[in-house]
Coordinates of C-alpha atoms and ligand atoms in Angstrom, one line a residue:
M1 CA -85.5 -67.9 -6.0
M2 CA -85.4 -70.7 -3.4
L3 CA -85.1 -70.0 0.3
G4 CA -84.4 -72.7 2.8
A5 CA -83.1 -73.3 6.3
E6 CA -80.9 -76.3 6.9
R7 CA -80.6 -77.3 10.6
V8 CA -80.4 -73.7 11.5
K9 CA -79.4 -72.9 15.1
W10 CA -79.1 -69.7 17.0
T11 CA -77.8 -69.4 20.5
S12 CA -77.7 -66.3 22.7
G13 CA -76.4 -66.0 26.2
G14 CA -75.9 -69.8 26.3
R15 CA -79.5 -70.4 25.4
L16 CA -80.6 -72.3 22.3
I17 CA -83.3 -70.0 20.8
V18 CA -83.6 -71.5 17.3
D19 CA -83.1 -75.2 17.5
E20 CA -82.1 -77.0 14.3
V21 CA -84.9 -75.7 12.1
T22 CA -85.1 -77.1 8.6
L23 CA -87.6 -75.7 6.2
H24 CA -88.1 -74.8 2.5
V25 CA -90.2 -72.1 1.1
E26 CA -91.7 -72.8 -2.3
T27 CA -91.1 -70.2 -4.9
G28 CA -94.0 -67.7 -5.1
Q29 CA -95.7 -69.1 -2.1
T30 CA -96.6 -67.5 1.2
L31 CA -95.3 -69.4 4.3
G32 CA -96.9 -68.4 7.6
L33 CA -94.8 -68.8 10.7
I34 CA -96.9 -69.3 13.8
G35 CA -96.1 -70.1 17.4
P36 CA -96.6 -68.8 21.0
N37 CA -94.8 -65.7 22.2
G38 CA -91.1 -66.4 22.7
S39 CA -91.2 -69.5 20.4
G40 CA -88.5 -68.0 18.2
K41 CA -90.4 -66.6 15.2
S42 CA -88.6 -63.2 15.2
S43 CA -85.3 -64.9 15.8
L44 CA -85.8 -67.3 12.9
I45 CA -87.0 -64.4 10.7
R46 CA -83.8 -62.5 11.3
L47 CA -81.8 -65.6 10.3
L48 CA -83.9 -66.2 7.2
A49 CA -83.4 -62.5 6.2
G50 CA -79.7 -62.8 6.6
L51 CA -79.7 -60.0 9.3
R52 CA -77.9 -62.4 11.6
A53 CA -75.6 -65.4 11.1
P54 CA -76.7 -68.7 12.5
S55 CA -74.7 -70.4 15.2
G56 CA -75.1 -73.7 13.3
G57 CA -76.5 -74.9 10.0
A58 CA -77.2 -72.5 7.1
V59 CA -79.8 -70.4 5.4
M60 CA -79.6 -71.1 1.7
L61 CA -80.7 -68.8 -1.1
D62 CA -80.7 -70.4 -4.5
G63 CA -78.2 -73.0 -3.2
K64 CA -75.8 -70.4 -1.7
A65 CA -75.4 -69.7 2.0
I66 CA -77.1 -66.3 2.7
T67 CA -74.1 -65.2 4.7
R68 CA -72.0 -65.3 1.6
F69 CA -74.0 -62.6 -0.2
G70 CA -72.9 -59.0 -0.1
R71 CA -75.2 -56.5 1.5
R72 CA -76.4 -54.9 -1.7
E73 CA -76.6 -58.2 -3.5
L74 CA -78.8 -59.5 -0.7
A75 CA -80.9 -56.4 -0.5
R76 CA -81.8 -56.8 -4.2
R77 CA -83.2 -60.2 -3.5
V78 CA -84.6 -60.1 0.0
S79 CA -86.5 -57.4 1.9
V80 CA -87.6 -57.6 5.4
V81 CA -90.0 -55.7 7.8
E82 CA -89.0 -56.3 11.4
Q83 CA -91.4 -56.5 14.3
H84 CA -90.1 -53.2 15.8
P85 CA -88.6 -51.3 12.9
S86 CA -86.4 -48.3 13.9
T87 CA -86.7 -45.2 11.8
E88 CA -85.5 -41.7 12.3
A89 CA -88.3 -39.4 13.6
S90 CA -87.7 -36.6 11.2
V91 CA -88.0 -38.4 7.8
T92 CA -91.1 -38.4 5.7
V93 CA -93.1 -41.3 4.3
L94 CA -91.7 -40.7 0.9
D95 CA -88.1 -40.7 2.3
V96 CA -88.7 -44.1 3.9
V97 CA -90.2 -45.7 0.8
R98 CA -87.5 -44.3 -1.4
L99 CA -84.9 -46.0 0.8
G100 CA -86.2 -49.3 -0.7
R101 CA -84.4 -48.2 -4.0
T102 CA -81.0 -47.8 -2.3
P103 CA -79.6 -51.3 -3.3
Y104 CA -80.2 -50.4 -7.0
R105 CA -78.4 -47.1 -7.0
S106 CA -74.7 -46.2 -7.1
A107 CA -73.1 -43.0 -6.1
F108 CA -73.3 -41.9 -9.8
S109 CA -76.8 -43.0 -10.8
A110 CA -79.5 -40.3 -10.6
W111 CA -83.0 -41.1 -9.4
S112 CA -84.8 -42.6 -12.4
E113 CA -88.3 -42.6 -13.6
D114 CA -88.4 -46.3 -12.9
D115 CA -87.4 -45.7 -9.3
E116 CA -90.2 -43.0 -9.0
Q117 CA -92.8 -45.3 -10.5
I118 CA -91.9 -48.2 -8.3
V119 CA -92.1 -46.0 -5.2
E120 CA -95.5 -44.7 -6.3
E121 CA -96.8 -48.2 -6.9
A122 CA -95.6 -49.2 -3.4
L123 CA -97.3 -46.3 -1.8
A124 CA -100.5 -47.1 -3.7
H125 CA -100.3 -50.8 -2.6
V126 CA -100.5 -49.8 1.0
G127 CA -102.9 -46.9 0.4
L128 CA -100.6 -44.1 1.6
E129 CA -100.4 -41.9 -1.5
Q130 CA -102.0 -39.0 0.3
H131 CA -99.6 -39.3 3.2
R132 CA -96.3 -39.1 1.4
D133 CA -95.2 -35.8 3.0
R134 CA -96.1 -36.8 6.6
H135 CA -93.3 -37.1 9.1
W136 CA -92.6 -40.5 10.6
H137 CA -93.1 -39.3 14.2
T138 CA -96.7 -38.1 13.3
L139 CA -97.8 -41.5 12.0
S140 CA -100.0 -44.0 13.8
G141 CA -98.7 -47.5 14.5
G142 CA -100.7 -49.0 11.6
E143 CA -99.5 -46.2 9.2
R144 CA -95.9 -46.9 10.2
Q145 CA -96.4 -50.5 9.5
R146 CA -97.8 -49.8 6.1
V147 CA -94.9 -47.4 5.3
Q148 CA -92.4 -50.1 6.2
L149 CA -94.2 -52.6 4.0
A150 CA -94.2 -50.0 1.1
R151 CA -90.4 -49.6 1.6
A152 CA -90.0 -53.4 1.5
L153 CA -92.1 -53.6 -1.7
A154 CA -90.1 -50.7 -3.3
Q155 CA -87.0 -52.9 -2.9
S156 CA -88.5 -55.2 -5.7
P157 CA -87.5 -58.3 -3.8
S158 CA -87.8 -61.9 -4.9
I159 CA -88.3 -62.8 -1.2
L160 CA -90.3 -60.8 1.3
I161 CA -89.9 -61.5 5.0
L162 CA -92.5 -59.9 7.3
D163 CA -92.6 -60.1 11.1
E164 CA -96.2 -59.6 12.3
P165 CA -97.0 -57.1 9.5
T166 CA -100.6 -56.8 10.6
N167 CA -100.4 -56.5 14.4
H168 CA -101.2 -52.7 14.4
L169 CA -103.6 -52.7 11.4
D170 CA -107.4 -52.3 11.5
I171 CA -109.3 -55.3 10.0
Q172 CA -109.7 -53.7 6.6
H173 CA -105.9 -53.1 6.3
Q174 CA -105.1 -56.6 7.7
I175 CA -107.1 -58.2 5.0
E176 CA -105.9 -55.8 2.2
I177 CA -102.2 -56.2 3.1
L178 CA -102.3 -60.0 3.4
R179 CA -104.4 -60.3 0.2
L180 CA -101.8 -58.1 -1.6
V181 CA -98.9 -60.2 -0.2
A182 CA -100.7 -63.5 -1.2
R183 CA -101.4 -62.1 -4.7
L184 CA -97.8 -60.9 -5.4
S185 CA -95.6 -63.5 -7.1
V186 CA -93.0 -62.8 -4.5
T187 CA -92.0 -65.6 -2.2
T188 CA -93.1 -64.6 1.3
V189 CA -92.4 -65.6 4.9
V190 CA -94.7 -64.0 7.4
A191 CA -94.8 -64.4 11.2
I192 CA -98.4 -64.0 12.2
H193 CA -100.4 -64.5 15.4
D194 CA -103.9 -64.5 13.9
L195 CA -104.6 -68.1 13.0
N196 CA -107.6 -67.3 10.9
L197 CA -105.6 -64.8 8.8
A198 CA -102.9 -67.5 8.4
A199 CA -105.5 -70.1 7.4
R200 CA -107.0 -67.7 4.8
F201 CA -103.9 -66.2 3.2
C202 CA -101.0 -68.7 3.6
D203 CA -100.2 -71.5 1.3
A204 CA -98.2 -73.3 4.0
I205 CA -97.8 -73.0 7.7
A206 CA -94.8 -73.7 9.9
V207 CA -95.2 -74.0 13.6
L208 CA -92.5 -73.1 16.1
E209 CA -92.5 -74.2 19.7
E210 CA -89.6 -73.4 22.1
G211 CA -87.3 -72.8 19.1
K212 CA -88.2 -76.1 17.3
L213 CA -90.1 -76.6 14.1
V214 CA -92.9 -78.9 15.3
A215 CA -95.1 -79.0 12.2
C216 CA -95.1 -77.8 8.6
G217 CA -97.6 -78.3 5.9
S218 CA -100.8 -76.9 4.3
P219 CA -103.2 -75.0 6.6
L220 CA -105.6 -77.9 6.4
E221 CA -103.0 -80.3 7.6
I222 CA -101.5 -78.1 10.3
L223 CA -104.3 -76.1 11.9
T224 CA -106.1 -78.9 13.6
Q225 CA -107.9 -78.7 17.0
E226 CA -105.2 -81.1 18.4
L227 CA -102.3 -78.9 17.3
I228 CA -103.9 -75.7 18.5
A229 CA -104.6 -77.3 21.9
R230 CA -101.1 -78.7 22.2
V231 CA -99.1 -75.7 21.0
F232 CA -101.3 -72.8 22.1
K233 CA -103.1 -74.4 25.0
V234 CA -106.5 -73.2 23.7
E235 CA -109.5 -75.2 22.9
A236 CA -110.8 -74.5 19.4
H237 CA -113.3 -75.6 16.9
V238 CA -112.0 -75.8 13.3
A239 CA -114.2 -76.1 10.3
K240 CA -114.2 -75.2 6.6
S241 CA -115.8 -71.8 6.0
E242 CA -118.9 -71.9 3.9
Y243 CA -118.0 -68.4 2.7
H244 CA -114.5 -68.8 1.4
G245 CA -113.8 -72.5 1.6
R246 CA -110.7 -72.1 3.8
L247 CA -110.5 -73.1 7.4
H248 CA -112.3 -71.1 10.0
I249 CA -111.2 -71.4 13.7
Q250 CA -113.4 -70.5 16.6
F251 CA -111.8 -70.3 20.0
L252 CA -113.8 -71.6 23.0
M253 CA -113.7 -68.9 25.6
Ligands
ATP301 N1 -80.9 -61.1 21.5 C1 -81.4 -61.9 22.4 N2 -80.7 -62.4 23.4 C2 -81.2 -63.3 24.3 N3 -82.4 -63.8 24.2 C3 -83.2 -63.5 23.2 C4 -82.7 -62.5 22.2 N4 -83.7 -62.3 21.3 C5 -84.7 -63.1 21.7 N5 -84.4 -63.8 22.8 C6 -85.3 -64.8 23.5 O1 -85.5 -65.8 22.6 C7 -86.8 -66.3 22.6 C8 -87.5 -66.2 21.3 O2 -87.7 -64.8 21.0 P1 -88.4 -64.3 19.7 O3 -88.4 -62.8 19.7 O4 -87.7 -65.0 18.5 O5 -89.9 -64.9 19.9 P2 -91.2 -64.7 19.0 O6 -91.7 -66.1 18.7 O7 -90.9 -63.8 17.9 O8 -92.2 -64.0 20.1 P3 -93.4 -62.9 19.9 O9 -94.6 -63.7 19.5 O10 -93.5 -62.4 21.3 O11 -92.9 -61.9 18.9 C9 -87.5 -65.5 23.8 O12 -87.5 -66.2 24.9 C10 -86.6 -64.2 23.9 O13 -86.6 -63.7 25.2
MG302 MG1 -91.6 -61.9 17.4

């Protein structure tokens, strides 16, 4: 399933927040979206997920404008975890993950063994099998983030869109979750601040600055000392890691 943005614009309160972004996500690949705070990552994520209609241009899914898909139809293809997901306090972990199956069910279809198995797999992927009966309001920030990811996985999407999925996670879970996402055959767009994680787990990187796409390519092409200095205003040393062969970035502090 092909996802792309064609000169996508989004304006709010007379301000241009996403400024004619054109990009294509290769099927099965993980695209990392990086950029300073306020550069438009979450805004672009919402447009790519079809949660919001662009003010100009179009987001295309398999050659069709995403705004032309019905809600259920879209939810079977694309799942999204937002930066600040809102969830009712009283629901359990299992309830939230089961919500992922909603787009596949009709008023008449019973909960199936397939649904159950998919939900169990999703819980296992994020390591929360033991926490299935916990209530949302009792979960830590990182646990909530993993529950939301499990819900998105249970949706069996072709395209997974994640807004800073690792910002609350400990280092073990950061690595596990990104490794999982990179390994899945699902096409993924992930907004991420940690440039080392982006270098390690993304096939391609897109850089946003003040709503504009200023660079897009492989981590090796994009994550240069010059770009990091220009976009993030930080001096960095970039080298190939002798451990995993991907880029390693050290910040001069
Ligand atoms: N609904 C809105 N109405 C008006 N301005 C908005 C709205 N949503 C976001 N903005 C503004 O648009 C800009 C981009 O916001 P966005 O949340 O997309 O940035 P971001 O790159 O995700 O930042 P962060 O790294 O902090 O998550 C910011 O200046 C923000 O204040
Ligand atoms: Mg954001």
